[in-house]
mmCIF file with all atom_site columns, C-alpha atoms in Angstrom:
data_model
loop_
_atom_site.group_PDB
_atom_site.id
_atom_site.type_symbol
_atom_site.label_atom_id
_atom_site.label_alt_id
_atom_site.label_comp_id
_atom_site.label_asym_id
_atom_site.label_entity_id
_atom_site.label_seq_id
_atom_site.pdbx_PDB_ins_code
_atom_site.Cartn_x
_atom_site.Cartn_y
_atom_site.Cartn_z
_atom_site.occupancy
_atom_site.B_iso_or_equiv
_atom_site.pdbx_formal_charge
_atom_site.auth_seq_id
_atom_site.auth_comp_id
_atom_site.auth_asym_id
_atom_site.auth_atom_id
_atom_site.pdbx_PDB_model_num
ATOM 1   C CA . UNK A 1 1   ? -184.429 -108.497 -0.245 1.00 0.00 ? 1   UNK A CA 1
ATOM 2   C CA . UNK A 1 2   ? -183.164 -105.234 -1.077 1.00 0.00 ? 2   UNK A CA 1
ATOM 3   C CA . UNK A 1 3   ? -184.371 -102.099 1.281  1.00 0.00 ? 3   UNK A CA 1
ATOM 4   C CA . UNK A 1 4   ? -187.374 -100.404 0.609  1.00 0.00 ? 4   UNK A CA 1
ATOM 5   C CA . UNK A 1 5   ? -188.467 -96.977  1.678  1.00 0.00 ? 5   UNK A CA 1
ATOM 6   C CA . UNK A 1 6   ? -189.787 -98.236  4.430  1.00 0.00 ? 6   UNK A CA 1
ATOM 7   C CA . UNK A 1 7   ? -187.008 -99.656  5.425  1.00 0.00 ? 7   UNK A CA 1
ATOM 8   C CA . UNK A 1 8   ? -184.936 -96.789  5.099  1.00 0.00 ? 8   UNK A CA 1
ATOM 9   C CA . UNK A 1 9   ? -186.827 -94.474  6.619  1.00 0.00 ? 9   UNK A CA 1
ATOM 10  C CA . UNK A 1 10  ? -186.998 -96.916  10.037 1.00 0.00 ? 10  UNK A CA 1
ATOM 11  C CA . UNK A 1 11  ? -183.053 -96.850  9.672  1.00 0.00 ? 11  UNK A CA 1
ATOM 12  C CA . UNK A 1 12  ? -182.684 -92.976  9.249  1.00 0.00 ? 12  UNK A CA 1
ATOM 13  C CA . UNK A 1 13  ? -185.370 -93.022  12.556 1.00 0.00 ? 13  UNK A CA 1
ATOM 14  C CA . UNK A 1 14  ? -182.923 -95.271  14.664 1.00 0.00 ? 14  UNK A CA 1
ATOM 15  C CA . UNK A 1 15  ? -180.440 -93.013  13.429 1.00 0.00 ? 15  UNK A CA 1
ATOM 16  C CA . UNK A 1 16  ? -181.394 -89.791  14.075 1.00 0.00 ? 16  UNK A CA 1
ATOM 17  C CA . UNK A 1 17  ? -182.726 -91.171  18.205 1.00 0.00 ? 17  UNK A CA 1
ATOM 18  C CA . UNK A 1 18  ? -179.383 -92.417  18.799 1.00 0.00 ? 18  UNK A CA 1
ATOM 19  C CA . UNK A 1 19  ? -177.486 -89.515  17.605 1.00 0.00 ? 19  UNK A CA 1
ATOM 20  C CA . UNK A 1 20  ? -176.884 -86.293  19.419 1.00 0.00 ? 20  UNK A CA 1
ATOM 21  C CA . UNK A 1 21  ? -176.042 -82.734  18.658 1.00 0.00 ? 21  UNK A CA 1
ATOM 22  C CA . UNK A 1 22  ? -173.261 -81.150  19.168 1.00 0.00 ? 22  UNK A CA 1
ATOM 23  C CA . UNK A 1 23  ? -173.799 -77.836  21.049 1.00 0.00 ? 23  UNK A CA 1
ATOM 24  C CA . UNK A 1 24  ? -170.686 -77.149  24.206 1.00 0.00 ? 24  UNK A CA 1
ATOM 25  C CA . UNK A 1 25  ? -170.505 -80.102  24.916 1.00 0.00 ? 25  UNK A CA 1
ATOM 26  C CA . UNK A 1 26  ? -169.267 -83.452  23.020 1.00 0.00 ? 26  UNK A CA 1
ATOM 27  C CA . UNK A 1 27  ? -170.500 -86.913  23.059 1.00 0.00 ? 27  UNK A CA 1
ATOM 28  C CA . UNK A 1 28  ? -167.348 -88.767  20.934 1.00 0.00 ? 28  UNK A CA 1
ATOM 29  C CA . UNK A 1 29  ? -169.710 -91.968  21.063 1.00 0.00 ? 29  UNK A CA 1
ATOM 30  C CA . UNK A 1 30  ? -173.032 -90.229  20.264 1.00 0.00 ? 30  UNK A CA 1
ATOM 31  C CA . UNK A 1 31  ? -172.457 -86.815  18.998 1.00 0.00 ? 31  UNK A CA 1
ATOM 32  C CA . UNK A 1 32  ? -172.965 -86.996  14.943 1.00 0.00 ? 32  UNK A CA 1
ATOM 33  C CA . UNK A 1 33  ? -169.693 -88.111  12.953 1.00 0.00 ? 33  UNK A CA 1
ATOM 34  C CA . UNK A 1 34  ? -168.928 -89.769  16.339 1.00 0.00 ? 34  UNK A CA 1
ATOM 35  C CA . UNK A 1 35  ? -168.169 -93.941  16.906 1.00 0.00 ? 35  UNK A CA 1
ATOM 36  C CA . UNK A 1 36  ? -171.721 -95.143  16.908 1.00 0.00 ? 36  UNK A CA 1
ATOM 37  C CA . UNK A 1 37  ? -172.793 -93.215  13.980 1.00 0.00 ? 37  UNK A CA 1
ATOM 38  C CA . UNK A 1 38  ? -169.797 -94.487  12.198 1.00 0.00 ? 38  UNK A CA 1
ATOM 39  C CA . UNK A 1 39  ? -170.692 -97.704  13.189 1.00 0.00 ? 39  UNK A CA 1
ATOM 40  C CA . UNK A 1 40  ? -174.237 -97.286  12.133 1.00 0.00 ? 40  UNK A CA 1
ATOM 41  C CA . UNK A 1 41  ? -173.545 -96.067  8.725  1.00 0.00 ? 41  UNK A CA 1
ATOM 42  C CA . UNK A 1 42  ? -171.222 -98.889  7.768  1.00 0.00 ? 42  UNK A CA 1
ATOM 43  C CA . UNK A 1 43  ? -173.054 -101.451 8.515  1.00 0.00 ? 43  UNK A CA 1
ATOM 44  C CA . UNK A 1 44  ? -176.354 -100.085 6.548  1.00 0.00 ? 44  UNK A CA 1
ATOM 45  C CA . UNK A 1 45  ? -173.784 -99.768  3.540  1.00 0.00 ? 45  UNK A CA 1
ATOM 46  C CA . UNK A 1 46  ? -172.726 -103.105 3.710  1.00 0.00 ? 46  UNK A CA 1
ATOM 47  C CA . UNK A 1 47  ? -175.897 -104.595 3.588  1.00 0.00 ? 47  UNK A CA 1
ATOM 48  C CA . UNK A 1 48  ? -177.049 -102.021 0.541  1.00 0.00 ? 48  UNK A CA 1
ATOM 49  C CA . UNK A 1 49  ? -173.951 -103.097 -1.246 1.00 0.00 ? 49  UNK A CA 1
ATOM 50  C CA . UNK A 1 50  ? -175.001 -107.329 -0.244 1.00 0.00 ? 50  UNK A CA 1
ATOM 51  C CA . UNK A 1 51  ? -171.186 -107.182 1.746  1.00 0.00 ? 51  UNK A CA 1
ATOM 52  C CA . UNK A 1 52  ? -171.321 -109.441 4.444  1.00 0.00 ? 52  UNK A CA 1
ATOM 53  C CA . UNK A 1 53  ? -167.712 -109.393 5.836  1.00 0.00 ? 53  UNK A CA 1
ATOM 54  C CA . UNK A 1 54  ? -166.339 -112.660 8.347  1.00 0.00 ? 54  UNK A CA 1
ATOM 55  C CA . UNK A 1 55  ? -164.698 -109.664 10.348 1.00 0.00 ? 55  UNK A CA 1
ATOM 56  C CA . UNK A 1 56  ? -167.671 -107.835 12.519 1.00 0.00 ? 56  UNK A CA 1
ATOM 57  C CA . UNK A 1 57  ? -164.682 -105.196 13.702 1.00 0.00 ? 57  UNK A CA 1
ATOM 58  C CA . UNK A 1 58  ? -164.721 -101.732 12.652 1.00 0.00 ? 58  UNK A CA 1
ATOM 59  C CA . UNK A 1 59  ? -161.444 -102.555 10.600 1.00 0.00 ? 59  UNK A CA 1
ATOM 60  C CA . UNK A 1 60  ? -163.201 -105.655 8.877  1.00 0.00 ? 60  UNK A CA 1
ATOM 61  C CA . UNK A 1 61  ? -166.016 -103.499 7.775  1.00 0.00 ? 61  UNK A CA 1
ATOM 62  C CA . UNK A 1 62  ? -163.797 -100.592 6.596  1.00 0.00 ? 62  UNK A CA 1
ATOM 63  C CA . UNK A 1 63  ? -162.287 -103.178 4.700  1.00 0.00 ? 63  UNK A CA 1
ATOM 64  C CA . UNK A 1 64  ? -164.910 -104.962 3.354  1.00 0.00 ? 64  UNK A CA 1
ATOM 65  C CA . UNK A 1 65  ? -165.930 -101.488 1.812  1.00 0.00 ? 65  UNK A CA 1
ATOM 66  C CA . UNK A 1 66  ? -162.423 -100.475 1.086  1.00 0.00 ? 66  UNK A CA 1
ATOM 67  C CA . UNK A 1 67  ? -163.151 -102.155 -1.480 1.00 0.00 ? 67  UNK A CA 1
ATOM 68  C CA . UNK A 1 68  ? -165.240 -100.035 -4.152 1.00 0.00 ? 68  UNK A CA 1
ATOM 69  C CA . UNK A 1 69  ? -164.696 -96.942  -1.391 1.00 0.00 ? 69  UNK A CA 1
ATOM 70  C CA . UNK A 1 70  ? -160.862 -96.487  -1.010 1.00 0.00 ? 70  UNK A CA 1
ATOM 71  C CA . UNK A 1 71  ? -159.572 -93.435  -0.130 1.00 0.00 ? 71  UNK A CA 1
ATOM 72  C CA . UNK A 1 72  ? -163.206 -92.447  1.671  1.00 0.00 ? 72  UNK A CA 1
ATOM 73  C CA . UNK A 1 73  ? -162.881 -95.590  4.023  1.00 0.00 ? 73  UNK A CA 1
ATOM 74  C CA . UNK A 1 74  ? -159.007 -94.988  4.843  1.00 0.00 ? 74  UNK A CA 1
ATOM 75  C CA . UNK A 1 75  ? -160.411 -91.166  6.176  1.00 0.00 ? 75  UNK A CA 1
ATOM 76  C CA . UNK A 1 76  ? -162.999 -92.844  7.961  1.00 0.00 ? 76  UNK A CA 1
ATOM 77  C CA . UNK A 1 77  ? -160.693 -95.125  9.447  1.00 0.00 ? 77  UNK A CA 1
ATOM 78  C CA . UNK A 1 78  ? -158.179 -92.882  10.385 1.00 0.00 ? 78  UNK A CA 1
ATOM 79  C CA . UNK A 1 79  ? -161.084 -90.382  11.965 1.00 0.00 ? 79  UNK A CA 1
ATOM 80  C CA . UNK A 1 80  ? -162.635 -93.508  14.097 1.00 0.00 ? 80  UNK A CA 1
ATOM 81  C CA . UNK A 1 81  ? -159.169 -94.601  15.355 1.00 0.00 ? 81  UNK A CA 1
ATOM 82  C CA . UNK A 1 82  ? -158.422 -90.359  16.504 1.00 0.00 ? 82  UNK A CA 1
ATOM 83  C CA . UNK A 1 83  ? -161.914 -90.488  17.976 1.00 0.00 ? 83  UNK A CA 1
ATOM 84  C CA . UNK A 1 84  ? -161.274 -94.007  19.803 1.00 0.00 ? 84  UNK A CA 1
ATOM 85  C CA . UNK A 1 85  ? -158.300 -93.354  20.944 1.00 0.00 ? 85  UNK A CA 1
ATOM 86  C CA . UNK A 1 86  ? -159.384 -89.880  22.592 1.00 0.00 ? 86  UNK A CA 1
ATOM 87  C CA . UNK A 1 87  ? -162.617 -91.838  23.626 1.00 0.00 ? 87  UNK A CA 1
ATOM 88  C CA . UNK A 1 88  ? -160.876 -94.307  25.620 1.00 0.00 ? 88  UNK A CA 1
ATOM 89  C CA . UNK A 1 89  ? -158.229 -91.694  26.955 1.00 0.00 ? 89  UNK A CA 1
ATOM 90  C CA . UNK A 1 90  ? -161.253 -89.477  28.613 1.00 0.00 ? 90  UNK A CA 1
ATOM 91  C CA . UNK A 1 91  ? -162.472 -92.233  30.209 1.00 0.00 ? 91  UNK A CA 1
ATOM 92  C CA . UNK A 1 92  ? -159.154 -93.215  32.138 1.00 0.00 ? 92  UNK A CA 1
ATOM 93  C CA . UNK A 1 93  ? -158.618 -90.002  32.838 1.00 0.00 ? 93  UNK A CA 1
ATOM 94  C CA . UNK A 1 94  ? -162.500 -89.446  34.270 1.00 0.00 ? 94  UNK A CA 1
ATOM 95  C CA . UNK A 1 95  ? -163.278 -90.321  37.915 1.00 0.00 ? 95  UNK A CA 1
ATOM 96  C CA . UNK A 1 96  ? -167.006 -91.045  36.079 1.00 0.00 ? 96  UNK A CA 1
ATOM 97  C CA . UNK A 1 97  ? -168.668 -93.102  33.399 1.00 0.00 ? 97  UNK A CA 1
ATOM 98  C CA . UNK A 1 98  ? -169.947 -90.206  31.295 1.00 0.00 ? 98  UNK A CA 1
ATOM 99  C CA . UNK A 1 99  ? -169.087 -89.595  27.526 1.00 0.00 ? 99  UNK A CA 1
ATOM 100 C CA . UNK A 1 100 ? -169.947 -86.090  27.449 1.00 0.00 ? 100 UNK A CA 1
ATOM 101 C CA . UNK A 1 101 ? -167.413 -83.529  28.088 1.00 0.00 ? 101 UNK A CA 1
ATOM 102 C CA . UNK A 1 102 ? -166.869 -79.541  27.534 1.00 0.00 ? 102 UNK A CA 1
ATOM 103 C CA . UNK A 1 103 ? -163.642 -77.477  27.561 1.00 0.00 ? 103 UNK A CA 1
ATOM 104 C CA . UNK A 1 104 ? -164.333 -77.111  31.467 1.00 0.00 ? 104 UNK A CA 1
ATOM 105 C CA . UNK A 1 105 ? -164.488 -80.531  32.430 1.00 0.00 ? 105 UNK A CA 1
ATOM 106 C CA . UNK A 1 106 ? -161.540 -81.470  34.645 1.00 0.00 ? 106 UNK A CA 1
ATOM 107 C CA . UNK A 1 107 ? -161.026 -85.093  32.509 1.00 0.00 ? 107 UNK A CA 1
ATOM 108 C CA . UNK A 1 108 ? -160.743 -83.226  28.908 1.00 0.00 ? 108 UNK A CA 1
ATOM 109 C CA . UNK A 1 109 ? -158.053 -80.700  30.362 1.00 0.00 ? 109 UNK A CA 1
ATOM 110 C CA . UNK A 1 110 ? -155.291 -83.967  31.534 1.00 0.00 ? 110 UNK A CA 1
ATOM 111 C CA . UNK A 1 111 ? -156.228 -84.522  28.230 1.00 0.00 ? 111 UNK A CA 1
ATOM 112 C CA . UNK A 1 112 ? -155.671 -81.746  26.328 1.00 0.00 ? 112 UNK A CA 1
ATOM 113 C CA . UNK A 1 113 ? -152.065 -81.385  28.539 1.00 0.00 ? 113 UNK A CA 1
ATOM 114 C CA . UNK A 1 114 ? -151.395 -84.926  27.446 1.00 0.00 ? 114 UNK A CA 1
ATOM 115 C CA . UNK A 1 115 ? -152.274 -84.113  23.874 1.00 0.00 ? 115 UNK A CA 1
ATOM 116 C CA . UNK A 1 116 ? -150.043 -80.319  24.016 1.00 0.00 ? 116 UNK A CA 1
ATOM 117 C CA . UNK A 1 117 ? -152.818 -78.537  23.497 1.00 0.00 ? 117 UNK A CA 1
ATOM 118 C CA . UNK A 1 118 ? -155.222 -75.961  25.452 1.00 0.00 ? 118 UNK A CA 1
ATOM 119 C CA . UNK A 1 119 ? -158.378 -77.397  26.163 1.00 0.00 ? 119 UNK A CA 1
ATOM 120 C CA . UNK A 1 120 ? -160.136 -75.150  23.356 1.00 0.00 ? 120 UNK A CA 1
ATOM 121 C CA . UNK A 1 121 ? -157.614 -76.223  20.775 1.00 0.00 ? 121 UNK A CA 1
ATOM 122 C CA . UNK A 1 122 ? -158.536 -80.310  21.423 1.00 0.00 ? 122 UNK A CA 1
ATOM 123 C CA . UNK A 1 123 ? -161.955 -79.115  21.328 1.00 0.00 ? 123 UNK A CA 1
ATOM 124 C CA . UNK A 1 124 ? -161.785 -77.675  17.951 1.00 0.00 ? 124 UNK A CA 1
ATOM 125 C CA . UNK A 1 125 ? -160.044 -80.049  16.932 1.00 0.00 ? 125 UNK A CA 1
ATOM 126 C CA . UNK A 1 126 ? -162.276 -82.752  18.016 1.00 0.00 ? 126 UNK A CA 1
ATOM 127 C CA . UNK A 1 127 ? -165.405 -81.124  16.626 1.00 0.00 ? 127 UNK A CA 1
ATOM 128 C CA . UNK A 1 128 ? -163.739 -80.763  13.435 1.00 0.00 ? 128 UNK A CA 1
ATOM 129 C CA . UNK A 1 129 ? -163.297 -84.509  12.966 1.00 0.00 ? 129 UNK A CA 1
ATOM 130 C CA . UNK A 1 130 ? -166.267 -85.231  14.117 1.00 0.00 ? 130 UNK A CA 1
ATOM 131 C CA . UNK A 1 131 ? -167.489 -82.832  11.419 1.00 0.00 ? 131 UNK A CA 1
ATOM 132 C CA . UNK A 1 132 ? -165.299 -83.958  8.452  1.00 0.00 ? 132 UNK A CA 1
ATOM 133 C CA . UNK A 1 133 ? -165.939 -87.945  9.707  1.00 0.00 ? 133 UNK A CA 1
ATOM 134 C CA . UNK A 1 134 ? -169.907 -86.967  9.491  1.00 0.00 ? 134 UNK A CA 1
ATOM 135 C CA . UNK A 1 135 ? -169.780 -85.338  5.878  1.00 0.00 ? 135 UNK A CA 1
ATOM 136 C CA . UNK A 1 136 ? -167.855 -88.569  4.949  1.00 0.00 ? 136 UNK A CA 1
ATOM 137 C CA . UNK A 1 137 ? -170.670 -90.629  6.307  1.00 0.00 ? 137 UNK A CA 1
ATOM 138 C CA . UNK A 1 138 ? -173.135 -88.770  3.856  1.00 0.00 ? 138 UNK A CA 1
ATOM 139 C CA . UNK A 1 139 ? -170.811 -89.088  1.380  1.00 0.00 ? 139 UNK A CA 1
ATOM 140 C CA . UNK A 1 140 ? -170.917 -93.111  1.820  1.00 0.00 ? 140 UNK A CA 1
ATOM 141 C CA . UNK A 1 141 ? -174.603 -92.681  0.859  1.00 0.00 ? 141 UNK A CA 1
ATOM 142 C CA . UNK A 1 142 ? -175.455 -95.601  3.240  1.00 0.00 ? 142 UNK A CA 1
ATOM 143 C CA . UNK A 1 143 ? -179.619 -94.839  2.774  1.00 0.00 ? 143 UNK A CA 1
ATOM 144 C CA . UNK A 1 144 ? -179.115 -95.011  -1.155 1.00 0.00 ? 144 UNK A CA 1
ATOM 145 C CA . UNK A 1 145 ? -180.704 -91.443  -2.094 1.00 0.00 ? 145 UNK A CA 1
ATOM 146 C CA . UNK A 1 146 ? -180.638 -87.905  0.052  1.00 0.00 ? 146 UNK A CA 1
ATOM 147 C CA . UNK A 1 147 ? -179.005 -88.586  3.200  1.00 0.00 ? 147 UNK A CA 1
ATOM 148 C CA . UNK A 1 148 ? -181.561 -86.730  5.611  1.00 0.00 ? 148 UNK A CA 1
ATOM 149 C CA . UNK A 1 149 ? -180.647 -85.876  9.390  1.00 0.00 ? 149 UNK A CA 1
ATOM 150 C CA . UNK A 1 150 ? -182.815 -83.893  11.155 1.00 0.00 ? 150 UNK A CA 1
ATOM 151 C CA . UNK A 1 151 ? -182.052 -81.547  14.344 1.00 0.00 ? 151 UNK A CA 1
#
């Protein structure tokens, strides 16, 4: 059955609980434009579009979108794999579990050394494709109508 405003809006709630903002610190995972709201968005345009991809990976649902959605799903892909990648570097370089980090922490400045850049620069840089991966997102139109995030 196709969704109904209802159903929507209960999506767009999940959404907007899971999702945090981005203030001076970063969540790459939960901060908005980051993985899971990537994740999240796809998936809710799949079903609106009646995809159903065999591949459940991030690539298979690009791809299954890639589809009608191009050069907007190569962006996204190429955003999620810089995010990823910088994801899964923070957290070999941590001595913790968390996600968040700030210019300060001691696990984002290996990184930025690893990545040639001061800590403020992979911040910035960061942020921005978190912000550019998030206006993408709206621009997917995953809720069918205005694309409403609150906070």
């Amino acid at each position: 059955r196709p969704m109904d405003v209802e159903d929507k809006n209960s999506l767009l709630d999940i959404q907007n609980r899971l999702l945090l903002p981005i203030h001076d610190q970063i969540d790459i995972k939960k901060s908005r434009g980051g993985l899971i709201h990537t994740e999240f968005t796809l998936q809710i345009s799949l079903l609106r579009r009646g995809l159903f991809p065999t591949d459940s990976s991030l690539r298979g649902l690009i791809e299954a979108l890639g589809r009608s959605d191009g050069a907007l799903c190569e962006r996204l892909a190429a955003n999620y794999a810089f995010l990823r990648a910088h994801q899964q570097l923070l957290i070999l370089l941590s001595d913790s579990s968390a996600q968040s980090f700030s210019v300060a922490n001691e696990s984002f400045r290996k990184l930025s050394l690893i990545d040639k850049s001061t800590p403020e620069e992979l911040f910035n840089r960061i942020h921005a494709v978190l912000n550019d991966q998030e206006a993408l997102l709206k621009e997917l139109d995953a809720f069918g109508g205005p694309f409403k995030i609150e906070g």
